mmCIF file of C-alpha atoms in Angstrom:
data_model
loop_
_atom_site.group_PDB
_atom_site.id
_atom_site.type_symbol
_atom_site.label_atom_id
_atom_site.label_comp_id
_atom_site.label_asym_id
_atom_site.label_seq_id
_atom_site.Cartn_x
_atom_site.Cartn_y
_atom_site.Cartn_z
ATOM 1 C CA UNK A 1 19.338 -3.508 -57.706
ATOM 2 C CA UNK A 2 17.938 -6.895 -58.793
ATOM 3 C CA UNK A 3 20.565 -8.639 -56.647
ATOM 4 C CA UNK A 4 19.837 -6.506 -53.578
ATOM 5 C CA UNK A 5 16.061 -6.951 -53.471
ATOM 6 C CA UNK A 6 16.074 -10.744 -52.936
ATOM 7 C CA UNK A 7 18.636 -10.282 -50.164
ATOM 8 C CA UNK A 8 16.442 -7.685 -48.439
ATOM 9 C CA UNK A 9 13.404 -9.922 -48.759
ATOM 10 C CA UNK A 10 15.331 -12.864 -47.338
ATOM 11 C CA UNK A 11 16.567 -10.725 -44.445
ATOM 12 C CA UNK A 12 13.055 -9.466 -43.732
ATOM 13 C CA UNK A 13 11.638 -12.988 -43.761
ATOM 14 C CA UNK A 14 14.453 -14.158 -41.482
ATOM 15 C CA UNK A 15 13.845 -11.253 -39.087
ATOM 16 C CA UNK A 16 10.105 -11.924 -38.969
ATOM 17 C CA UNK A 17 10.688 -15.639 -38.401
ATOM 18 C CA UNK A 18 13.140 -15.028 -35.566
ATOM 19 C CA UNK A 19 10.857 -12.432 -34.011
ATOM 20 C CA UNK A 20 7.908 -14.813 -34.148
ATOM 21 C CA UNK A 21 10.007 -17.542 -32.532
ATOM 22 C CA UNK A 22 11.124 -15.171 -29.776
ATOM 23 C CA UNK A 23 7.543 -14.093 -29.092
ATOM 24 C CA UNK A 24 6.418 -17.718 -29.026
ATOM 25 C CA UNK A 25 9.167 -18.624 -26.576
ATOM 26 C CA UNK A 26 8.277 -15.668 -24.337
ATOM 27 C CA UNK A 27 4.607 -16.626 -24.407
ATOM 28 C CA UNK A 28 5.460 -20.214 -23.587
ATOM 29 C CA UNK A 29 7.705 -19.089 -20.756
ATOM 30 C CA UNK A 30 5.002 -16.754 -19.486
ATOM 31 C CA UNK A 31 2.372 -19.483 -19.663
ATOM 32 C CA UNK A 32 4.650 -21.807 -17.727
ATOM 33 C CA UNK A 33 5.583 -19.126 -15.199
ATOM 34 C CA UNK A 34 1.991 -18.539 -14.261
ATOM 35 C CA UNK A 35 1.941 -22.103 -12.946
ATOM 36 C CA UNK A 36 5.361 -23.067 -11.669
ATOM 37 C CA UNK A 37 8.006 -20.601 -12.896
ATOM 38 C CA UNK A 38 10.831 -21.150 -15.344
ATOM 39 C CA UNK A 39 14.623 -21.065 -15.449
ATOM 40 C CA UNK A 40 17.055 -18.651 -17.084
ATOM 41 C CA UNK A 41 20.817 -19.276 -16.918
ATOM 42 C CA UNK A 42 21.995 -19.856 -13.357
ATOM 43 C CA UNK A 43 18.703 -18.623 -11.901
ATOM 44 C CA UNK A 44 16.857 -21.670 -10.624
ATOM 45 C CA UNK A 45 13.367 -20.162 -10.878
ATOM 46 C CA UNK A 46 11.715 -17.021 -12.239
ATOM 47 C CA UNK A 47 8.061 -16.240 -11.567
ATOM 48 C CA UNK A 48 5.898 -13.669 -13.320
ATOM 49 C CA UNK A 49 2.531 -12.652 -11.934
ATOM 50 C CA UNK A 50 0.171 -9.934 -10.780
ATOM 51 C CA UNK A 51 -3.387 -8.987 -11.576
ATOM 52 C CA UNK A 52 -5.570 -6.838 -13.802
ATOM 53 C CA UNK A 53 -8.302 -4.973 -11.917
ATOM 54 C CA UNK A 54 -11.089 -2.591 -12.891
ATOM 55 C CA UNK A 55 -12.578 -0.333 -10.219
ATOM 56 C CA UNK A 56 -15.766 1.707 -10.657
ATOM 57 C CA UNK A 57 -16.892 4.013 -7.854
ATOM 58 C CA UNK A 58 -19.872 6.221 -7.082
ATOM 59 C CA UNK A 59 -18.860 8.657 -4.337
ATOM 60 C CA UNK A 60 -21.147 11.029 -2.469
ATOM 61 C CA UNK A 61 -19.673 13.668 -0.136
ATOM 62 C CA UNK A 62 -21.622 15.987 2.153
ATOM 63 C CA UNK A 63 -19.350 19.048 2.072
ATOM 64 C CA UNK A 64 -18.231 19.610 -1.493
ATOM 65 C CA UNK A 65 -16.433 17.549 -4.108
ATOM 66 C CA UNK A 66 -13.158 15.624 -3.769
ATOM 67 C CA UNK A 67 -10.623 17.068 -6.189
ATOM 68 C CA UNK A 68 -9.629 14.837 -9.111
ATOM 69 C CA UNK A 69 -6.819 12.539 -8.013
ATOM 70 C CA UNK A 70 -6.126 9.675 -5.639
ATOM 71 C CA UNK A 71 -9.033 10.533 -3.318
ATOM 72 C CA UNK A 72 -11.380 9.724 -6.173
ATOM 73 C CA UNK A 73 -9.647 6.399 -6.903
ATOM 74 C CA UNK A 74 -9.361 4.931 -3.397
ATOM 75 C CA UNK A 75 -10.215 6.019 0.125
ATOM 76 C CA UNK A 76 -7.848 8.656 1.548
ATOM 77 C CA UNK A 77 -9.181 9.824 4.957
ATOM 78 C CA UNK A 78 -7.512 13.254 4.856
ATOM 79 C CA UNK A 79 -9.255 14.112 1.560
ATOM 80 C CA UNK A 80 -12.861 13.786 2.750
ATOM 81 C CA UNK A 81 -14.175 17.352 2.224
ATOM 82 C CA UNK A 82 -15.117 19.370 5.307
ATOM 83 C CA UNK A 83 -16.719 22.805 5.302
ATOM 84 C CA UNK A 84 -17.396 22.863 1.571
ATOM 85 C CA UNK A 85 -20.600 23.941 -0.118
ATOM 86 C CA UNK A 86 -23.296 21.444 -0.981
ATOM 87 C CA UNK A 87 -23.467 17.710 -1.491
ATOM 88 C CA UNK A 88 -21.555 16.244 -4.424
ATOM 89 C CA UNK A 89 -21.749 12.927 -6.285
ATOM 90 C CA UNK A 90 -19.054 11.677 -8.696
ATOM 91 C CA UNK A 91 -18.582 8.564 -10.833
ATOM 92 C CA UNK A 92 -15.041 7.305 -11.509
ATOM 93 C CA UNK A 93 -13.560 4.266 -13.276
ATOM 94 C CA UNK A 94 -9.915 3.215 -13.535
ATOM 95 C CA UNK A 95 -7.580 0.235 -13.903
ATOM 96 C CA UNK A 96 -4.618 1.847 -12.120
ATOM 97 C CA UNK A 97 -4.467 -0.685 -9.307
ATOM 98 C CA UNK A 98 -3.456 -3.419 -11.787
ATOM 99 C CA UNK A 99 0.048 -4.670 -11.006
ATOM 100 C CA UNK A 100 2.869 -6.815 -12.331
ATOM 101 C CA UNK A 101 5.796 -8.545 -10.620
ATOM 102 C CA UNK A 102 8.875 -10.567 -11.453
ATOM 103 C CA UNK A 103 10.567 -12.641 -8.753
ATOM 104 C CA UNK A 104 13.564 -14.948 -8.894
ATOM 105 C CA UNK A 105 15.384 -17.531 -6.767
ATOM 106 C CA UNK A 106 18.974 -18.617 -7.380
ATOM 107 C CA UNK A 107 20.959 -21.274 -5.545
ATOM 108 C CA UNK A 108 24.547 -20.096 -5.105
ATOM 109 C CA UNK A 109 27.777 -22.078 -5.053
ATOM 110 C CA UNK A 110 27.866 -21.786 -1.230
ATOM 111 C CA UNK A 111 24.564 -23.650 -0.966
ATOM 112 C CA UNK A 112 22.535 -20.583 -0.002
ATOM 113 C CA UNK A 113 19.709 -18.949 -1.940
ATOM 114 C CA UNK A 114 19.407 -15.354 -3.116
ATOM 115 C CA UNK A 115 15.958 -14.054 -4.068
ATOM 116 C CA UNK A 116 14.771 -10.888 -5.730
ATOM 117 C CA UNK A 117 11.447 -9.201 -6.439
ATOM 118 C CA UNK A 118 10.448 -6.277 -8.619
ATOM 119 C CA UNK A 119 6.806 -5.119 -8.591
ATOM 120 C CA UNK A 120 4.986 -2.051 -9.843
ATOM 121 C CA UNK A 121 1.490 -0.660 -10.352
ATOM 122 C CA UNK A 122 0.085 2.563 -11.822
ATOM 123 C CA UNK A 123 -1.035 4.258 -8.586
ATOM 124 C CA UNK A 124 1.672 6.955 -8.832
ATOM 125 C CA UNK A 125 0.482 10.383 -7.681
ATOM 126 C CA UNK A 126 2.967 12.274 -9.875
ATOM 127 C CA UNK A 127 3.657 12.124 -13.587
ATOM 128 C CA UNK A 128 0.135 10.866 -14.256
ATOM 129 C CA UNK A 129 -1.948 11.110 -17.389
ATOM 130 C CA UNK A 130 -5.506 12.359 -17.600
ATOM 131 C CA UNK A 131 -8.958 11.053 -18.480
ATOM 132 C CA UNK A 132 -9.530 13.092 -21.661
ATOM 133 C CA UNK A 133 -8.084 10.717 -24.258
ATOM 134 C CA UNK A 134 -5.580 8.030 -23.290
ATOM 135 C CA UNK A 135 -5.933 7.466 -19.518
ATOM 136 C CA UNK A 136 -2.215 6.657 -19.457
ATOM 137 C CA UNK A 137 -0.521 6.621 -16.072
ATOM 138 C CA UNK A 138 3.069 6.315 -14.920
ATOM 139 C CA UNK A 139 4.339 3.058 -13.391
ATOM 140 C CA UNK A 140 5.270 3.229 -9.704
ATOM 141 C CA UNK A 141 7.711 0.915 -7.937
ATOM 142 C CA UNK A 142 5.994 -1.008 -5.159
ATOM 143 C CA UNK A 143 8.736 -3.478 -4.275
ATOM 144 C CA UNK A 144 12.342 -3.783 -5.418
ATOM 145 C CA UNK A 145 14.487 -5.874 -3.085
ATOM 146 C CA UNK A 146 16.845 -8.800 -2.716
ATOM 147 C CA UNK A 147 16.976 -11.237 0.200
ATOM 148 C CA UNK A 148 19.892 -13.423 1.225
ATOM 149 C CA UNK A 149 20.651 -15.474 4.342
ATOM 150 C CA UNK A 150 18.117 -13.654 6.535
ATOM 151 C CA UNK A 151 18.968 -10.203 5.130
ATOM 152 C CA UNK A 152 16.740 -8.009 2.974
ATOM 153 C CA UNK A 153 18.046 -5.016 0.998
ATOM 154 C CA UNK A 154 15.762 -2.732 -0.993
ATOM 155 C CA UNK A 155 12.266 -1.280 -0.957
ATOM 156 C CA UNK A 156 9.246 -3.074 0.464
ATOM 157 C CA UNK A 157 6.639 -2.718 3.237
ATOM 158 C CA UNK A 158 8.003 -1.078 6.359
ATOM 159 C CA UNK A 159 8.816 -3.653 9.033
ATOM 160 C CA UNK A 160 6.484 -1.675 11.327
ATOM 161 C CA UNK A 161 3.509 -2.748 9.169
ATOM 162 C CA UNK A 162 1.627 -6.055 9.500
ATOM 163 C CA UNK A 163 0.144 -6.918 6.103
ATOM 164 C CA UNK A 164 -1.649 -9.940 7.619
ATOM 165 C CA UNK A 165 -3.944 -7.517 9.462
ATOM 166 C CA UNK A 166 -5.189 -5.907 6.229
ATOM 167 C CA UNK A 167 -8.760 -6.874 5.292
ATOM 168 C CA UNK A 168 -9.943 -8.651 2.162
ATOM 169 C CA UNK A 169 -11.116 -5.424 0.528
ATOM 170 C CA UNK A 170 -11.828 -3.986 -2.916
ATOM 171 C CA UNK A 171 -10.428 -0.628 -1.825
ATOM 172 C CA UNK A 172 -6.679 -0.153 -2.269
ATOM 173 C CA UNK A 173 -6.046 -0.285 1.516
ATOM 174 C CA UNK A 174 -9.343 -1.054 3.251
ATOM 175 C CA UNK A 175 -9.015 -0.193 6.947
ATOM 176 C CA UNK A 176 -7.132 2.967 6.011
ATOM 177 C CA UNK A 177 -8.001 5.185 8.999
ATOM 178 C CA UNK A 178 -6.107 3.100 11.558
ATOM 179 C CA UNK A 179 -3.614 1.265 9.360
ATOM 180 C CA UNK A 180 0.166 1.610 9.184
ATOM 181 C CA UNK A 181 0.794 1.779 5.430
ATOM 182 C CA UNK A 182 4.279 2.658 4.130
ATOM 183 C CA UNK A 183 6.681 1.210 1.574
ATOM 184 C CA UNK A 184 10.295 2.409 1.724
ATOM 185 C CA UNK A 185 13.943 1.478 1.288
ATOM 186 C CA UNK A 186 15.465 -0.498 4.157
ATOM 187 C CA UNK A 187 17.915 -3.066 5.414
ATOM 188 C CA UNK A 188 16.198 -5.810 7.425
ATOM 189 C CA UNK A 189 17.487 -8.858 9.274
ATOM 190 C CA UNK A 190 15.176 -11.736 10.188
ATOM 191 C CA UNK A 191 16.076 -14.300 12.864
ATOM 192 C CA UNK A 192 13.263 -16.689 13.667
ATOM 193 C CA UNK A 193 10.272 -14.614 14.735
ATOM 194 C CA UNK A 194 12.409 -11.500 15.253
ATOM 195 C CA UNK A 195 13.001 -8.764 12.683
ATOM 196 C CA UNK A 196 15.303 -5.749 12.962
ATOM 197 C CA UNK A 197 15.323 -2.966 10.365
ATOM 198 C CA UNK A 198 17.022 0.298 9.446
ATOM 199 C CA UNK A 199 14.674 2.257 7.185
ATOM 200 C CA UNK A 200 14.528 5.462 5.157
ATOM 201 C CA UNK A 201 13.472 8.486 7.272
ATOM 202 C CA UNK A 202 11.238 11.455 6.443
ATOM 203 C CA UNK A 203 9.538 14.150 8.538
ATOM 204 C CA UNK A 204 6.259 15.976 7.945
ATOM 205 C CA UNK A 205 5.589 19.169 9.900
ATOM 206 C CA UNK A 206 2.570 21.377 10.553
ATOM 207 C CA UNK A 207 3.652 25.061 10.416
ATOM 208 C CA UNK A 208 3.014 27.150 13.509
ATOM 209 C CA UNK A 209 -0.607 28.255 13.444
ATOM 210 C CA UNK A 210 -1.504 25.696 10.768
ATOM 211 C CA UNK A 211 -1.172 25.691 7.005
ATOM 212 C CA UNK A 212 0.237 23.510 4.257
ATOM 213 C CA UNK A 213 2.272 20.491 5.366
ATOM 214 C CA UNK A 214 6.065 20.858 5.178
ATOM 215 C CA UNK A 215 8.016 17.756 4.079
ATOM 216 C CA UNK A 216 11.508 18.477 5.384
ATOM 217 C CA UNK A 217 13.812 15.682 4.120
ATOM 218 C CA UNK A 218 16.309 16.830 6.787
ATOM 219 C CA UNK A 219 16.810 13.629 8.800
ATOM 220 C CA UNK A 220 20.344 12.623 9.740
ATOM 221 C CA UNK A 221 19.323 9.300 11.349
ATOM 222 C CA UNK A 222 17.360 6.361 9.854
ATOM 223 C CA UNK A 223 14.121 5.014 11.310
ATOM 224 C CA UNK A 224 14.661 1.910 13.473
ATOM 225 C CA UNK A 225 12.152 -0.948 13.819
ATOM 226 C CA UNK A 226 12.066 -4.056 16.018
ATOM 227 C CA UNK A 227 9.323 -6.604 15.418
ATOM 228 C CA UNK A 228 8.313 -10.026 16.723
ATOM 229 C CA UNK A 229 5.953 -12.397 14.871
ATOM 230 C CA UNK A 230 4.250 -15.325 16.583
ATOM 231 C CA UNK A 231 2.547 -17.848 14.301
ATOM 232 C CA UNK A 232 0.407 -20.840 15.233
ATOM 233 C CA UNK A 233 -2.337 -23.059 13.814
ATOM 234 C CA UNK A 234 -4.948 -20.557 15.027
ATOM 235 C CA UNK A 235 -3.319 -17.583 13.246
ATOM 236 C CA UNK A 236 -0.632 -15.128 14.287
ATOM 237 C CA UNK A 237 0.201 -12.077 16.392
ATOM 238 C CA UNK A 238 2.709 -9.293 15.768
ATOM 239 C CA UNK A 239 4.261 -6.709 18.088
ATOM 240 C CA UNK A 240 6.322 -3.866 16.582
ATOM 241 C CA UNK A 241 8.250 -0.911 17.973
ATOM 242 C CA UNK A 242 9.426 2.113 15.993
ATOM 243 C CA UNK A 243 12.026 4.740 16.928
ATOM 244 C CA UNK A 244 12.576 7.762 14.681
ATOM 245 C CA UNK A 245 14.138 11.184 14.511
ATOM 246 C CA UNK A 246 11.910 14.100 13.517
ATOM 247 C CA UNK A 247 14.048 16.836 12.045
ATOM 248 C CA UNK A 248 13.725 20.232 10.367
ATOM 249 C CA UNK A 249 16.539 22.484 9.123
ATOM 250 C CA UNK A 250 15.235 25.449 7.157
ATOM 251 C CA UNK A 251 16.507 29.013 7.455
ATOM 252 C CA UNK A 252 16.921 29.820 11.139
ATOM 253 C CA UNK A 253 15.100 26.638 12.154
ATOM 254 C CA UNK A 254 17.360 23.760 13.175
ATOM 255 C CA UNK A 255 15.757 21.297 15.552
ATOM 256 C CA UNK A 256 15.012 17.611 16.010
ATOM 257 C CA UNK A 257 12.862 15.612 18.403
ATOM 258 C CA UNK A 258 12.439 11.916 19.115
ATOM 259 C CA UNK A 259 9.400 10.035 17.842
ATOM 260 C CA UNK A 260 8.217 6.496 18.578
ATOM 261 C CA UNK A 261 5.425 4.064 17.812
ATOM 262 C CA UNK A 262 4.052 0.787 19.185
ATOM 263 C CA UNK A 263 1.779 -1.581 17.294
ATOM 264 C CA UNK A 264 -0.047 -4.778 18.210
ATOM 265 C CA UNK A 265 -1.834 -6.658 15.427
ATOM 266 C CA UNK A 266 -2.909 -10.082 14.339
ATOM 267 C CA UNK A 267 -5.062 -12.497 12.420
ATOM 268 C CA UNK A 268 -7.114 -15.123 14.262
ATOM 269 C CA UNK A 269 -8.676 -18.030 12.382
ATOM 270 C CA UNK A 270 -12.273 -18.614 13.436
ATOM 271 C CA UNK A 271 -12.640 -21.558 11.039
ATOM 272 C CA UNK A 272 -10.954 -22.855 7.885
ATOM 273 C CA UNK A 273 -12.478 -19.989 5.887
ATOM 274 C CA UNK A 274 -13.355 -17.271 8.441
ATOM 275 C CA UNK A 275 -10.989 -15.019 10.364
ATOM 276 C CA UNK A 276 -10.688 -11.878 12.491
ATOM 277 C CA UNK A 277 -7.994 -9.285 11.751
ATOM 278 C CA UNK A 278 -7.083 -6.351 13.976
ATOM 279 C CA UNK A 279 -4.462 -3.721 14.734
ATOM 280 C CA UNK A 280 -3.878 -1.087 17.424
ATOM 281 C CA UNK A 281 -1.122 1.489 16.906
ATOM 282 C CA UNK A 282 -0.063 4.371 19.171
ATOM 283 C CA UNK A 283 2.824 6.794 19.264
ATOM 284 C CA UNK A 284 4.326 10.274 19.311
ATOM 285 C CA UNK A 285 5.420 11.406 15.882
ATOM 286 C CA UNK A 286 3.727 8.545 13.989
ATOM 287 C CA UNK A 287 2.469 10.987 11.367
ATOM 288 C CA UNK A 288 3.320 9.626 7.930
ATOM 289 C CA UNK A 289 3.225 5.989 9.097
ATOM 290 C CA UNK A 290 -0.461 6.046 10.011
ATOM 291 C CA UNK A 291 -3.497 6.494 7.757
ATOM 292 C CA UNK A 292 -1.588 7.694 4.676
ATOM 293 C CA UNK A 293 -0.159 10.655 6.627
ATOM 294 C CA UNK A 294 -3.521 12.117 7.696
ATOM 295 C CA UNK A 295 -1.770 13.750 10.672
ATOM 296 C CA UNK A 296 1.747 15.157 10.634
ATOM 297 C CA UNK A 297 4.739 13.957 12.633
ATOM 298 C CA UNK A 298 5.341 17.229 14.466
ATOM 299 C CA UNK A 299 4.325 20.885 14.752
ATOM 300 C CA UNK A 300 6.589 23.929 14.717
ATOM 301 C CA UNK A 301 6.467 26.156 17.814
ATOM 302 C CA UNK A 302 6.823 29.941 17.795
ATOM 303 C CA UNK A 303 10.341 29.495 19.152
ATOM 304 C CA UNK A 304 11.296 27.444 16.092
ATOM 305 C CA UNK A 305 11.417 24.041 17.806
ATOM 306 C CA UNK A 306 9.551 20.842 16.969
ATOM 307 C CA UNK A 307 6.903 19.180 19.106
ATOM 308 C CA UNK A 308 5.852 15.612 18.269
ATOM 309 C CA UNK A 309 2.132 14.998 17.655
ATOM 310 C CA UNK A 310 0.500 11.988 19.354
ATOM 311 C CA UNK A 311 -1.968 9.727 17.529
ATOM 312 C CA UNK A 312 -3.683 6.372 17.858
ATOM 313 C CA UNK A 313 -5.243 4.125 15.237
ATOM 314 C CA UNK A 314 -7.247 0.905 15.441
ATOM 315 C CA UNK A 315 -8.798 -1.516 12.976
ATOM 316 C CA UNK A 316 -11.069 -4.547 13.146
ATOM 317 C CA UNK A 317 -12.154 -6.816 10.282
ATOM 318 C CA UNK A 318 -14.151 -10.031 10.024
ATOM 319 C CA UNK A 319 -13.984 -12.227 6.921
ATOM 320 C CA UNK A 320 -16.773 -14.751 6.325
ATOM 321 C CA UNK A 321 -17.253 -17.293 3.522
ATOM 322 C CA UNK A 322 -20.895 -17.915 2.664
ATOM 323 C CA UNK A 323 -19.960 -20.847 0.427
ATOM 324 C CA UNK A 324 -17.023 -21.965 -1.716
ATOM 325 C CA UNK A 325 -17.538 -19.059 -4.164
ATOM 326 C CA UNK A 326 -19.077 -16.224 -2.139
ATOM 327 C CA UNK A 327 -17.361 -14.329 0.691
ATOM 328 C CA UNK A 328 -17.711 -11.075 2.621
ATOM 329 C CA UNK A 329 -15.628 -8.864 4.867
ATOM 330 C CA UNK A 330 -16.929 -6.361 7.398
ATOM 331 C CA UNK A 331 -14.453 -3.845 8.760
ATOM 332 C CA UNK A 332 -14.107 -0.719 10.867
ATOM 333 C CA UNK A 333 -11.166 1.600 11.356
ATOM 334 C CA UNK A 334 -10.553 4.884 13.135
ATOM 335 C CA UNK A 335 -7.862 7.255 14.335
ATOM 336 C CA UNK A 336 -7.513 10.063 16.856
ATOM 337 C CA UNK A 337 -4.890 12.792 16.422
ATOM 338 C CA UNK A 338 -3.919 14.861 19.469
ATOM 339 C CA UNK A 339 -2.992 18.125 17.767
ATOM 340 C CA UNK A 340 -1.817 20.844 20.216
ATOM 341 C CA UNK A 341 -4.338 23.351 18.867
ATOM 342 C CA UNK A 342 -2.548 26.360 20.360
ATOM 343 C CA UNK A 343 0.224 25.541 17.860
ATOM 344 C CA UNK A 344 -1.585 23.869 14.947
ATOM 345 C CA UNK A 345 -4.774 25.919 14.827
ATOM 346 C CA UNK A 346 -8.279 24.471 14.502
ATOM 347 C CA UNK A 347 -8.258 23.423 10.820
ATOM 348 C CA UNK A 348 -6.242 20.216 11.316
ATOM 349 C CA UNK A 349 -7.887 16.777 11.271
ATOM 350 C CA UNK A 350 -8.829 15.596 14.764
ATOM 351 C CA UNK A 351 -10.270 12.183 13.842
ATOM 352 C CA UNK A 352 -11.513 9.989 11.028
ATOM 353 C CA UNK A 353 -13.434 6.729 10.957
ATOM 354 C CA UNK A 354 -15.029 4.448 8.379
ATOM 355 C CA UNK A 355 -17.305 1.408 8.191
ATOM 356 C CA UNK A 356 -17.190 -0.948 5.213
ATOM 357 C CA UNK A 357 -18.706 -4.189 3.964
ATOM 358 C CA UNK A 358 -18.286 -6.139 0.755
ATOM 359 C CA UNK A 359 -19.511 -9.132 -1.174
ATOM 360 C CA UNK A 360 -17.038 -10.897 -3.473
ATOM 361 C CA UNK A 361 -17.966 -13.659 -5.906
ATOM 362 C CA UNK A 362 -15.248 -15.991 -7.188
ATOM 363 C CA UNK A 363 -16.290 -16.733 -10.772
ATOM 364 C CA UNK A 364 -13.324 -19.090 -11.186
ATOM 365 C CA UNK A 365 -10.026 -19.724 -9.433
ATOM 366 C CA UNK A 366 -8.430 -16.605 -10.968
ATOM 367 C CA UNK A 367 -11.430 -14.341 -11.642
ATOM 368 C CA UNK A 368 -13.534 -12.453 -9.093
ATOM 369 C CA UNK A 369 -16.112 -9.678 -9.069
ATOM 370 C CA UNK A 370 -17.393 -7.734 -6.083
ATOM 371 C CA UNK A 371 -19.169 -4.779 -4.586
ATOM 372 C CA UNK A 372 -18.131 -2.782 -1.516
ATOM 373 C CA UNK A 373 -19.864 -0.006 0.418
ATOM 374 C CA UNK A 374 -18.230 2.513 2.748
ATOM 375 C CA UNK A 375 -19.340 5.266 5.092
ATOM 376 C CA UNK A 376 -16.626 7.590 6.407
ATOM 377 C CA UNK A 377 -16.459 10.710 8.561
ATOM 378 C CA UNK A 378 -13.685 13.269 9.020
ATOM 379 C CA UNK A 379 -13.723 15.719 11.956
ATOM 380 C CA UNK A 380 -11.577 18.841 12.318
ATOM 381 C CA UNK A 381 -10.301 20.312 15.591
ATOM 382 C CA UNK A 382 -12.950 23.022 15.126
ATOM 383 C CA UNK A 383 -15.610 20.240 15.334
ATOM 384 C CA UNK A 384 -16.608 20.777 11.700
ATOM 385 C CA UNK A 385 -17.127 17.432 9.991
ATOM 386 C CA UNK A 386 -17.806 15.936 6.599
ATOM 387 C CA UNK A 387 -19.142 12.563 5.428
ATOM 388 C CA UNK A 388 -18.242 10.292 2.523
ATOM 389 C CA UNK A 389 -20.422 7.502 1.162
ATOM 390 C CA UNK A 390 -19.044 5.248 -1.565
ATOM 391 C CA UNK A 391 -20.142 2.179 -3.467
ATOM 392 C CA UNK A 392 -17.391 0.410 -5.394
ATOM 393 C CA UNK A 393 -17.594 -2.284 -8.057
ATOM 394 C CA UNK A 394 -14.529 -4.314 -9.030
ATOM 395 C CA UNK A 395 -13.520 -7.067 -11.440
ATOM 396 C CA UNK A 396 -10.156 -8.777 -10.998
ATOM 397 C CA UNK A 397 -8.084 -11.343 -12.884
ATOM 398 C CA UNK A 398 -5.096 -12.830 -11.044
ATOM 399 C CA UNK A 399 -2.302 -14.287 -13.155
#
């Protein structure tokens, strides 16, 4: 026993020493990565980054309360209450938008570079915690892809979406009503300003007469996207086209219909610090691509066939810097959904719109605080409507 104890103590001290060294090396690597990246093995550069963000929101709705969930944590147009009883005010705070990424670049023996990116946040809508004790939430993959010689394989923003048109907002999306906002698995090829993509399909259907959305997962063909980007000193413009199959195979129902979308968007520099951002998107069967799936892709007829639903969305944002530390963005977005009411009923969303403005103060190069106000309206096909007013406070540390 006397011989064993010194050995155990020595082993423990050795383990602690090695662990401390490993932690120190990781911290040093992390500190270095925040500036210029670091190397591991054959990988020429690894970068670690992301941000920590606190959001606090006071939300007032005219027609009842938004149920606990994502509609209380960022603006989701389809969740603005309509037809409820009484005005409701709620206060919410969360850090779920905080995110973390790892990216890498490796020069290969053929002289070409392969890159990878893995990024996640805690905005998952399933497998979440609650606010009673721990406020623990499940990580959600945002991006997981590799790129090589013009090719991209993995999950990232749909090629149909122009992230340059998104506003400088505190809200998770910003101009949500008229924005294409989807991340999904895809294979993309980029050649100059042109991009061609084959992407994961999905179909959302309104039952005949209305009711709960049906997510079919019955597609036999991928979504296809063609996009052209034009960049210049004054900014950039993007034109995108989407072709997709809408499909449903359940019981005696077995039908598919063609859907499409067209989008024109851009960012125009007014000065070195100010810019205008915009987007206009139209199509039949856009559904899940537009406004976080406020409208569905198609509706089911009495005969058991699918009919694509038309919709249009538009956004406009202006970013202005008051000085080198203070900036604001003013933005508007809206959508119109052309539901065939003889098939969908009158309870479906006909339109939504929102106006927003913010003031963001850059405390230091990596730290900012801000306040944002929003007024939003949702209208049903029955002409019933409901309003949302929100004031949001945020603090953010980029690393």
